[in-house]
XYZ file of C-alpha atoms in Angstrom:
546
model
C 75.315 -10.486 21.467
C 72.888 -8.424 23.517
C 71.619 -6.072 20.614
C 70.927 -6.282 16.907
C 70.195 -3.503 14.921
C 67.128 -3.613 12.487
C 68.183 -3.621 8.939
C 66.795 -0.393 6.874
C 63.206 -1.577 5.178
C 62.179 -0.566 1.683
C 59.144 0.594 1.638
C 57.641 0.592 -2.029
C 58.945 2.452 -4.442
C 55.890 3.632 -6.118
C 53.252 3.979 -3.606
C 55.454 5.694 -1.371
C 57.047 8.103 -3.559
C 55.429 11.591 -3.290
C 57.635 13.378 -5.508
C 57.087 10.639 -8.400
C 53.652 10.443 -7.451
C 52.712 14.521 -7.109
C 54.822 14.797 -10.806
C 52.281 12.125 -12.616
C 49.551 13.652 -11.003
C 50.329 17.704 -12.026
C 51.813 16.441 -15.366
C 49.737 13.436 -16.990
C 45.830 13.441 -17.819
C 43.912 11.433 -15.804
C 42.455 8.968 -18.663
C 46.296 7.890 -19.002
C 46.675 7.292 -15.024
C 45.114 3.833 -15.135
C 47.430 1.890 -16.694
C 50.233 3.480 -15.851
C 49.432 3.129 -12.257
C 48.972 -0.529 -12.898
C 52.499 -0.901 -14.142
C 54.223 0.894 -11.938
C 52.301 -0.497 -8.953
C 53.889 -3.864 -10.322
C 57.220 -2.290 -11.299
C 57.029 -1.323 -7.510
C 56.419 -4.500 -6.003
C 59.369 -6.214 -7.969
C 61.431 -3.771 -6.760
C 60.280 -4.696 -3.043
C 61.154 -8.723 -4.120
C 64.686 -7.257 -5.626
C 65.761 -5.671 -2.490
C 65.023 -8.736 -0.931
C 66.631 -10.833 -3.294
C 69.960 -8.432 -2.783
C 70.024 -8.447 1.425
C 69.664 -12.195 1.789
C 71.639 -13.887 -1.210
C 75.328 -14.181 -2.132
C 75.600 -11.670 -5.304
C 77.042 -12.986 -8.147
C 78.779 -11.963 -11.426
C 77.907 -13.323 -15.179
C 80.158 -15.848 -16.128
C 81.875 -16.652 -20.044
C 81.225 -20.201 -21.107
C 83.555 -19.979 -23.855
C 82.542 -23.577 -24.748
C 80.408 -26.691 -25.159
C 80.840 -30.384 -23.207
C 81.702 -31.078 -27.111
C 84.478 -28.606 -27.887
C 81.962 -26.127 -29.864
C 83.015 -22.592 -29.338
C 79.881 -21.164 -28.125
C 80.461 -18.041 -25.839
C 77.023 -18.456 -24.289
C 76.456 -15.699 -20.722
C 75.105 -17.131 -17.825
C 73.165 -14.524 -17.002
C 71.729 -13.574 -12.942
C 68.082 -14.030 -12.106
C 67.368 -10.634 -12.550
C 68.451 -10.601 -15.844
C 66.961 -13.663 -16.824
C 63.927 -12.309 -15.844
C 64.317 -8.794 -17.525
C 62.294 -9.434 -21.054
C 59.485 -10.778 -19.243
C 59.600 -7.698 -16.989
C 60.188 -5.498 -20.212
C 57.393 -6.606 -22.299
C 54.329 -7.252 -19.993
C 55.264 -3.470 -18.376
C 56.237 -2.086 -21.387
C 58.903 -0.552 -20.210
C 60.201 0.231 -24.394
C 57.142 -0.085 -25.714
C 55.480 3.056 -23.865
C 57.995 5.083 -24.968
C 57.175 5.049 -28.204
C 53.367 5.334 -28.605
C 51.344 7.843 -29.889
C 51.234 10.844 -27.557
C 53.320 13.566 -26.412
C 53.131 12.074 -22.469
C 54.685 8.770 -23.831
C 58.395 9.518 -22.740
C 57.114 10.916 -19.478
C 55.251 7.188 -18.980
C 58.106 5.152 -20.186
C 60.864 6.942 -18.048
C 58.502 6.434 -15.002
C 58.406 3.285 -15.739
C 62.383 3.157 -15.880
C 63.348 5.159 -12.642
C 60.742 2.358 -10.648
C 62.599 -0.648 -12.684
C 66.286 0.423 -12.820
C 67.358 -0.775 -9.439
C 65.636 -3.942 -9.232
C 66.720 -4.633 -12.983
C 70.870 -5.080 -11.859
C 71.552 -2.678 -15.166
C 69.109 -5.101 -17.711
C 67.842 -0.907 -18.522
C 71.701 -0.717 -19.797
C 71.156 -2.575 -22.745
C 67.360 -1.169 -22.433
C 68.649 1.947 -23.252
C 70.636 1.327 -26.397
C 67.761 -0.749 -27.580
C 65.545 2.273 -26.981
C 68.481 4.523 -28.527
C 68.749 2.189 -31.692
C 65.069 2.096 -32.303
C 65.067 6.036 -31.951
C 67.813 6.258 -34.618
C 66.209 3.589 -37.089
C 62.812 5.705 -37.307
C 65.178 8.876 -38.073
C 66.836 6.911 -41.142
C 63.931 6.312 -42.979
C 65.552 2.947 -43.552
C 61.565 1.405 -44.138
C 63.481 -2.240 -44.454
C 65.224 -2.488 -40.709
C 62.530 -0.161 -39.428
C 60.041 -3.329 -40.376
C 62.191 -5.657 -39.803
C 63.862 -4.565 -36.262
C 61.293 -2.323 -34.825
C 58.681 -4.899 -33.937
C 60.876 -6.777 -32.201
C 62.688 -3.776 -29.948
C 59.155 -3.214 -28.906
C 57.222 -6.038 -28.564
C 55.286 -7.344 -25.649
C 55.996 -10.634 -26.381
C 59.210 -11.861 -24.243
C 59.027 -14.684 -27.494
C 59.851 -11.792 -29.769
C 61.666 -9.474 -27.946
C 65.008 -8.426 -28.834
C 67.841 -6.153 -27.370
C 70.052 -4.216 -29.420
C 73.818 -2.887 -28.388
C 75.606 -0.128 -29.156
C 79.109 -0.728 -30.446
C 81.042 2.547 -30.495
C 83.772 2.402 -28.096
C 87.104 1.183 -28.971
C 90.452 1.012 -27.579
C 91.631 4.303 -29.320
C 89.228 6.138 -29.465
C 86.764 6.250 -26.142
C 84.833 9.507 -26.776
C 87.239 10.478 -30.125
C 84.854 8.158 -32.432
C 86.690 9.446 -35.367
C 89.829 6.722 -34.622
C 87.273 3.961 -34.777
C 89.775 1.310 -36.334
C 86.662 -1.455 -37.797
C 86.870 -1.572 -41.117
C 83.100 -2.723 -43.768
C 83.718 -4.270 -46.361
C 81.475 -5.043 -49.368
C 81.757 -8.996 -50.634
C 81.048 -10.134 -54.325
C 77.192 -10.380 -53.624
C 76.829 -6.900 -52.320
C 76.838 -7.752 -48.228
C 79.022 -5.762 -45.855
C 80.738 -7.444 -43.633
C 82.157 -5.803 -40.203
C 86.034 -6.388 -38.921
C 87.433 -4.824 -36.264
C 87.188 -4.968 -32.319
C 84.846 -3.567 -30.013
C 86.447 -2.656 -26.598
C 83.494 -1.925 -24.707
C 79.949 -4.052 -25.826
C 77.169 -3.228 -22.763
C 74.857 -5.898 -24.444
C 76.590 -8.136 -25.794
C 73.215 -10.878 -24.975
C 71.019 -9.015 -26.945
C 70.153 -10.373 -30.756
C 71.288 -6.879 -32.698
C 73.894 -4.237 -32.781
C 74.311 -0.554 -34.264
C 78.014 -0.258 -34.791
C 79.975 2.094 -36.106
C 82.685 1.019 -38.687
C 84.776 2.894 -41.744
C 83.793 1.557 -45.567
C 86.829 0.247 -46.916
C 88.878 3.156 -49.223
C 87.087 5.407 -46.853
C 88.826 8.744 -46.120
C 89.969 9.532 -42.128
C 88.208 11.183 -40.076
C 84.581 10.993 -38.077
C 82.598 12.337 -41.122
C 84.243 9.028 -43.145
C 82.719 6.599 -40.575
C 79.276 4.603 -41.475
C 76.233 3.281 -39.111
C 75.766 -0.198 -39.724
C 72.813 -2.327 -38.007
C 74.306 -5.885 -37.472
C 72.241 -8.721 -35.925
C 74.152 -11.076 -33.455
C 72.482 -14.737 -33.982
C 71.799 -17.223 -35.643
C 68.847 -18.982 -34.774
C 69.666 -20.218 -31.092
C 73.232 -20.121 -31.783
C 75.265 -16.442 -31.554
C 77.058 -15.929 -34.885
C 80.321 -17.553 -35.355
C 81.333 -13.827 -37.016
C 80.975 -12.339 -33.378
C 83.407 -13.656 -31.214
C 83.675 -12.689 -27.563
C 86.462 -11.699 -25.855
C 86.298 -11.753 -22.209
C 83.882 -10.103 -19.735
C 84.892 -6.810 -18.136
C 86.073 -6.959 -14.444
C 84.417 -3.232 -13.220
C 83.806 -1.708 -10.380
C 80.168 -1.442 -10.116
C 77.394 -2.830 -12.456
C 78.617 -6.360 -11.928
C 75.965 -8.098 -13.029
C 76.322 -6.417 -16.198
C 77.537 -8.195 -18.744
C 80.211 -5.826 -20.109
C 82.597 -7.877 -23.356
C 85.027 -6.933 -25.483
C 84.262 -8.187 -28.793
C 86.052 -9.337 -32.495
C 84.153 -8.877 -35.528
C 85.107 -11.454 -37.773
C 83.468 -10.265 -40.935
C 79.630 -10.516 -39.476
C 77.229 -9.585 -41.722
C 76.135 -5.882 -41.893
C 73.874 -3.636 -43.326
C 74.090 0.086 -43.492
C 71.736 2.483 -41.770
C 71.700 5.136 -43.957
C 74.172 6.754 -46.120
C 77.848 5.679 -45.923
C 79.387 8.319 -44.337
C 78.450 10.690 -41.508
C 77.669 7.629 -39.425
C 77.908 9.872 -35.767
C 75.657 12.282 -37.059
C 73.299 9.322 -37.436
C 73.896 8.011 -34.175
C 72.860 11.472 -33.009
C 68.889 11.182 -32.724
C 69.888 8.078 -29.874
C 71.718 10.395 -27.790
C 69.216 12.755 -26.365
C 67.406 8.769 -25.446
C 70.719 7.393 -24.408
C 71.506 10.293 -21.945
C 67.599 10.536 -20.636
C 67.697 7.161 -19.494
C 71.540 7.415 -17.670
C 69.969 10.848 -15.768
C 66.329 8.584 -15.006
C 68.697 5.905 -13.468
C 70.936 8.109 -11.247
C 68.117 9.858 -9.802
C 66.664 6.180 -8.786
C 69.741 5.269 -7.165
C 69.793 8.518 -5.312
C 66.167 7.742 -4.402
C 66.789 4.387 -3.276
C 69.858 5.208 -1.058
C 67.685 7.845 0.392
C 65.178 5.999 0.937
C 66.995 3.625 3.025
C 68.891 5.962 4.755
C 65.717 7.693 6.302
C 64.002 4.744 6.879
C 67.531 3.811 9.006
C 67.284 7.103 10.876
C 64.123 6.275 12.240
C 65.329 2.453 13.301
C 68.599 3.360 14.832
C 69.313 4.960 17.912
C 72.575 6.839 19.725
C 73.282 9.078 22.220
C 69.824 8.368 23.223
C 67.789 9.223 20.605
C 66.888 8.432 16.923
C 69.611 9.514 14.426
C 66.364 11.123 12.953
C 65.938 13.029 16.252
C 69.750 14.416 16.252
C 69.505 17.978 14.451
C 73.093 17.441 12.206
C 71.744 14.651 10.871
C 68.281 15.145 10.419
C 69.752 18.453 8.365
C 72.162 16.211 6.508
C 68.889 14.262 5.488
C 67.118 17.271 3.949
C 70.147 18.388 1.734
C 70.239 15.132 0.749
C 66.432 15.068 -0.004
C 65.909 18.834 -1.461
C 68.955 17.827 -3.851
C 67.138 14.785 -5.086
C 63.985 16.099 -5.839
C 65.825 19.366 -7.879
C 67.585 16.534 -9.482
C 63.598 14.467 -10.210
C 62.711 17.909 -11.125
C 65.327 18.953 -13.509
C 65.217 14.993 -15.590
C 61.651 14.460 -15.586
C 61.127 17.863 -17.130
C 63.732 16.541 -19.708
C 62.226 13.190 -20.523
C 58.975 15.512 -20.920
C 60.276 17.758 -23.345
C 61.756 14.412 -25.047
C 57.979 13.118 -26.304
C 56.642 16.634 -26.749
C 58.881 17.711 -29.280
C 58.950 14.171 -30.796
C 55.579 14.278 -31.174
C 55.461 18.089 -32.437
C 54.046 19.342 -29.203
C 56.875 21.421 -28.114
C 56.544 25.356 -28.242
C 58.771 27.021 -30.301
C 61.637 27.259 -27.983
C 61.475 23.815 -27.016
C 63.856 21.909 -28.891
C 66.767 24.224 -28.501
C 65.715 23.703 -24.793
C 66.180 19.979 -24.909
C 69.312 20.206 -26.563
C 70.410 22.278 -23.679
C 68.756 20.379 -20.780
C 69.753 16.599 -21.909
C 73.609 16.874 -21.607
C 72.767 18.846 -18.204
C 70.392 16.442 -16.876
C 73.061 13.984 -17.509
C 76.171 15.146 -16.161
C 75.089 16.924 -12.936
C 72.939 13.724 -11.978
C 76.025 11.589 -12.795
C 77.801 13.696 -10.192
C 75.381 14.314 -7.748
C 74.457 10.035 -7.520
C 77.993 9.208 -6.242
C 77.744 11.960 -4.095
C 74.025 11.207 -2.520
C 75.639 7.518 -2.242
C 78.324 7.852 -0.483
C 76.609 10.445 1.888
C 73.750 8.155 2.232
C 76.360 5.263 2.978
C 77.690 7.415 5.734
C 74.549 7.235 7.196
C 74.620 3.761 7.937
C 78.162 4.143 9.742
C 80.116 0.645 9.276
C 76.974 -1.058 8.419
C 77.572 0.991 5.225
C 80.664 -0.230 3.935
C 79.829 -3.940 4.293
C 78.824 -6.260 1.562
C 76.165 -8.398 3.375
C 73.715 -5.483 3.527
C 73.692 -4.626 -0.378
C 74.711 -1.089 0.574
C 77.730 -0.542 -1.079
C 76.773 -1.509 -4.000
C 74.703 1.748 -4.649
C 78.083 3.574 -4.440
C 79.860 1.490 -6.691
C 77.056 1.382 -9.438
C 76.405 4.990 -9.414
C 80.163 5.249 -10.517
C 79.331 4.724 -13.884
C 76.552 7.311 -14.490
C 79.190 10.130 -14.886
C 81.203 8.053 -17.437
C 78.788 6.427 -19.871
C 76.640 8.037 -22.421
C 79.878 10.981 -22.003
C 82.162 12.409 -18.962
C 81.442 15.126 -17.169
C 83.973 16.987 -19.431
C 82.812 15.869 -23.198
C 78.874 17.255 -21.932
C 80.186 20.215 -20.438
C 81.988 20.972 -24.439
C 78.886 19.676 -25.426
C 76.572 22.266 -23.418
C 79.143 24.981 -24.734
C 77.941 23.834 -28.796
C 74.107 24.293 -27.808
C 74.725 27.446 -25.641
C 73.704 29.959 -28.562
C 70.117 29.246 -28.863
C 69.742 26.902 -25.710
C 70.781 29.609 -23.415
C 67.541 31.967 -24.953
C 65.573 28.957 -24.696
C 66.328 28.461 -20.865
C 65.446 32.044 -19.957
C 62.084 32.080 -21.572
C 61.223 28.081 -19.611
C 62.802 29.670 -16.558
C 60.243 32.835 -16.579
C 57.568 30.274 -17.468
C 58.252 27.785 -14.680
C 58.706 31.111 -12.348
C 55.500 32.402 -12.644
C 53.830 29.545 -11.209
C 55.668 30.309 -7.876
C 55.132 32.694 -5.187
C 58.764 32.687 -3.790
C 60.266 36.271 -4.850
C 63.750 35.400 -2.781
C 63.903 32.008 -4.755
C 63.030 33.798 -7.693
C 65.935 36.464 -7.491
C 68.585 33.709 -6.604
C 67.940 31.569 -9.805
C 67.708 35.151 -12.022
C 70.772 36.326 -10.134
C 72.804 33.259 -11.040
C 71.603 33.064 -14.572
C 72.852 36.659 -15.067
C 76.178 35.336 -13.687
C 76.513 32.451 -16.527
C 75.866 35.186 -18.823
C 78.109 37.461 -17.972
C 80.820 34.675 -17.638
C 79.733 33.595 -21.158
C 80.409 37.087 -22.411
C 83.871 38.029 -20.498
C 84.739 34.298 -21.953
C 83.527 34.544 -25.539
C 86.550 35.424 -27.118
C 88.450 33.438 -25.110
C 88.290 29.407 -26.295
C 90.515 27.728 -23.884
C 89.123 30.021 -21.047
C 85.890 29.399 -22.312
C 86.061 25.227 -22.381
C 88.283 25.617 -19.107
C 84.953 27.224 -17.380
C 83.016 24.839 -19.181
C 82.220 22.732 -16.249
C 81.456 25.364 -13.509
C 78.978 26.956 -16.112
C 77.345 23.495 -16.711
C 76.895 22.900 -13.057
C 75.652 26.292 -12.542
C 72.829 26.100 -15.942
C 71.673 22.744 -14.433
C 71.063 23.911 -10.515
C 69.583 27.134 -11.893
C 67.161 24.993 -14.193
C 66.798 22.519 -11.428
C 65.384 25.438 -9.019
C 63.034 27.313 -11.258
C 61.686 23.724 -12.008
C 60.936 23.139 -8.490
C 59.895 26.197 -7.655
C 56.804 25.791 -9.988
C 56.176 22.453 -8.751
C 55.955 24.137 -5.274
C 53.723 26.311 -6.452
C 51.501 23.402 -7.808
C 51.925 21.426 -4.819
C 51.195 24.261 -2.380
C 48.023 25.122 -3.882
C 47.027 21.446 -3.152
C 48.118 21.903 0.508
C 51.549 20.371 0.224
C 54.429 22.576 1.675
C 57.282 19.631 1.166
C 58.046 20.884 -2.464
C 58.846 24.590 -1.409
C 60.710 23.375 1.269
C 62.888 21.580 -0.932
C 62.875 24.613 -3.154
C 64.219 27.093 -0.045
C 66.807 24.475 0.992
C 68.575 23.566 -2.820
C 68.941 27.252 -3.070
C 70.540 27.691 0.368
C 72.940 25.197 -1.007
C 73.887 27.743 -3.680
C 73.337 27.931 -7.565
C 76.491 29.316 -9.026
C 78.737 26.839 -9.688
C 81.239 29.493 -12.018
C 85.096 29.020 -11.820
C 87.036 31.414 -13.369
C 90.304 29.490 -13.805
C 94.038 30.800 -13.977
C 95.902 29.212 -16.868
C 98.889 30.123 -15.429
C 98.007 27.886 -11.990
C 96.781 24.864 -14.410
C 99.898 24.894 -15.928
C 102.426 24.917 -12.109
C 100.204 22.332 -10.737
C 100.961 19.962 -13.807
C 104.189 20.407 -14.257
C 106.628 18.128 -13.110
């Protein structure tokens, strides 16, 4: 062979990221910089030792050791080296932990922390997540006996003392229609529940607790029947005998994930709160839950970018650079003004996450989060398997082969769309909080305007969010037309918010000499806001029929 082409080099993740970078620096005080900084500068070079780790070894699944050498059924995980080293990662960066101090920046810190870890982490911030979801929903029960008992260990800095938690909602028939959950709590003699039933889809099935949602026995039908129950999945060393697992899930992406299907056997249980309403319960996790899916599909889009223009700089054709050939050096900047609209649009949400935790927000503020969070989510989800498979493209072949770790961004950012909710069941679930959230985005999009000097920006983003209006009117009265549209107006709420957002970063940035932000402001709005689809029933109903 007379040529060999120079693999793409990561350079690091935080040091080298101006658009994390500029967002601590215009958002955070400085006294809270320091140790930050210090984390992620760490978080960053793990990352650099991850990438490594991916490009020159064979990767490898989890594997089911159902039993001992002496015939004990143990269902022990061996686990990959990243996830082996995940609670030590966790706990010395406090990854959880910073999420839940005492100040309205601490979301901001902790999903910085996230979006530098995610990658490197092979999914460990899965289970992550629900921990950080299940701690959120203790402190809203006022339950002061698992708050002391579990909360300690969900956020220690210890890797001793450490624990995961899952979240065990999903079953076979009910996916997103919780109210079919078929486990059944019963009470024993002595007053302990006792969960039976199976879980079809358990995302940490290695961690030491559970919330799980299950129906008391003589329980009506029905979601508003169903119960949160916190379970906890060991004993001593040894998992529970109560918990047995199933098999592992064969999926396309997140591989080293150790996705089970689960029995509950009668393991012990206790309940959250009262015994009914359990989903309403489960509610104060999902606005966590969903943050953390949009933080990790914006790192995957930065990551394949990342690679991608560091490619186009390595790689020549035609006699020049890819970066030098105009289609592609265009192709880039979409790529790149969608991913920082994207940045943008989350980081605002994980934000407005600790300030109205904290009672910081401003009066419009929490009907804004419940607006932004199932946006954040579902247009991210989309727009990472899109970025991937673009960015893949960029690498020609070299994109589609396993040796180079490439296509394994595509296949992971598969799942973004589908956990935490489909596009669909956030697009309903934008249409419950459209009354006051829709209010609530007007007045943050005339606050986040006036920082910006860009009046033809400006007009597109007003223009557009007088469209979802009027669709939302000329729809009202209309259900099915209304949940048929659902998705367009989603799409078109989150680019609109995702704009105004950058536009008053721009304006920050610009006033600090930095034109890149308005340029990525100009260019996301070239690529259009409105999203709206006005669909014909009639159509919908030819192209399914048989």
């Amino acid at each position: 062979m007379d040529f060999l082409q120079d693999a793409p080099v990561l350079s690091h993740p935080f040091r080298n990221d101006r658009t994390l970078r500029s967002t601590l620096d215009r958002t955070l005080p400085a006294d809270r910089r320091a140790e930050l900084d210090a984390d992620l500068d760490a978080l960053g070079d793990y990352a650099l030792t991850a990438w490594e780790r991916t490009t020159t070894t064979t990767r490898r699944k989890p594997e089911l050791i159902r039993w001992d050498g002496w015939g004990r059924r143990v269902d022990r995980i061996e686990l990959t080296p990243a996830w082996q080293e995940g609670a030590a990662l966790t706990t010395r960066h406090a990854v959880l932990a910073a999420g839940h101090a005492d100040s309205p920046h601490a979301r901001l810190e902790e999903f910085a922390r996230v979006y530098l870890y995610h990658v490197a982490s092979e999914f460990y911030t899965c289970p992550l997540a629900m921990t950080d979801g299940a701690a959120t929903a203790l402190k809203a029960s006022g339950n002061r006996e698992l708050i002391e008992r579990a909360l300690p260990r969900f956020l220690s800095r210890d890797p001793a003392t450490f624990w995961l938690s899952g979240q065990w909602m999903t079953e076979t028939a009910g996916g997103s229609d919780v109210g079919r959950t078929g486990t059944v709590a019963r009470r024993d003699t002595d007053g302990q529940w006792r969960l039976h039933g199976r879980k079809w889809f358990s995302s940490a099935v290695v961690g030491e607790a559970a919330l799980a949602l299950a129906r008391p026995e003589g329980a009506g039908e029905g979601a508003g029947a169903l119960a949160l129950f916190y379970v906890e999945t060991m004993d001593g060393t040894r998992r529970r005998p109560e918990l047995v697992i199933d098999r592992l899930k064969d999926k396309l992406g997140t591989h080293e994930l150790p996705t089970a299907e689960i029995h509950l056997e009668g393991l012990p249980a206790w309940p959250v709160g009262e015994l009914a309403h359990g989903v309403r319960q489960v509610a104060p996790m999902l606005n966590v839950t969903r943050t953390w899916n949009a933080v990790c599909a914006v790192a995957s889009m930065a990551r394949a970018i990342a690679l991608a223009r560091d490619y186009a700089r390595r790689r020549s054709a035609f006699g020049r650079r890819l970066v030098e050939l105009p289609l592609h050096a265009h192709t880039l900047a979409d790529l790149q003004a969608s991913f920082e609209a994207a940045f943008a649009l989350t980081f605002e949400v994980a934000h407005l996450l600790g300030r109205v935790e904290h009672g910081a927000a401003e009066p419009h503020e929490p009907a804004l989060l419940r607006l932004l969070t199932p946006l954040a989510k579902l247009w991210t989800g989309k727009l990472a398997v899109k970025i991937c498979s673009e960015a893949l493209e960029c690498f020609g072949g070299a994109g589609y082969v396993e040796d180079t770790g490439l296509p394994q961004l595509l296949r992971d950012a598969q799942v973004y769309a589908i956990w935490e909710g489909t596009t669909n069941v956030l697009s309903l679930d934008t249409l419950r909080g459209i009354g006051e959230g829709l209010g609530a985005l007007r007045i943050a999009v005339s606050q986040w305007l006036g920082e910006n000097d860009d009046p033809a920006s400006a007009r597109a983003i007003r223009t557009a969010l007088d469209d979802a209006s009027a669709f939302l009117d000329r729809q009202g009265g209309h259900r099915d037309a209304l949940e048929a549209g659902a998705r367009g107006l989603a799409f078109t709420l989150a680019r609109c918010a995702a704009a105004a957002l950058l536009a008053r970063h721009a304006g920050w940035a610009a006033a600090r000499g930095d034109t890149r932000p308005g340029a990525a402001l100009r260019r996301f709005v070239q690529l259009g806001l409105d999203r709206l689809r006005w669909p014909d029933h009639a159509d919908t109903a030819r192209l399914l029929a048989d």
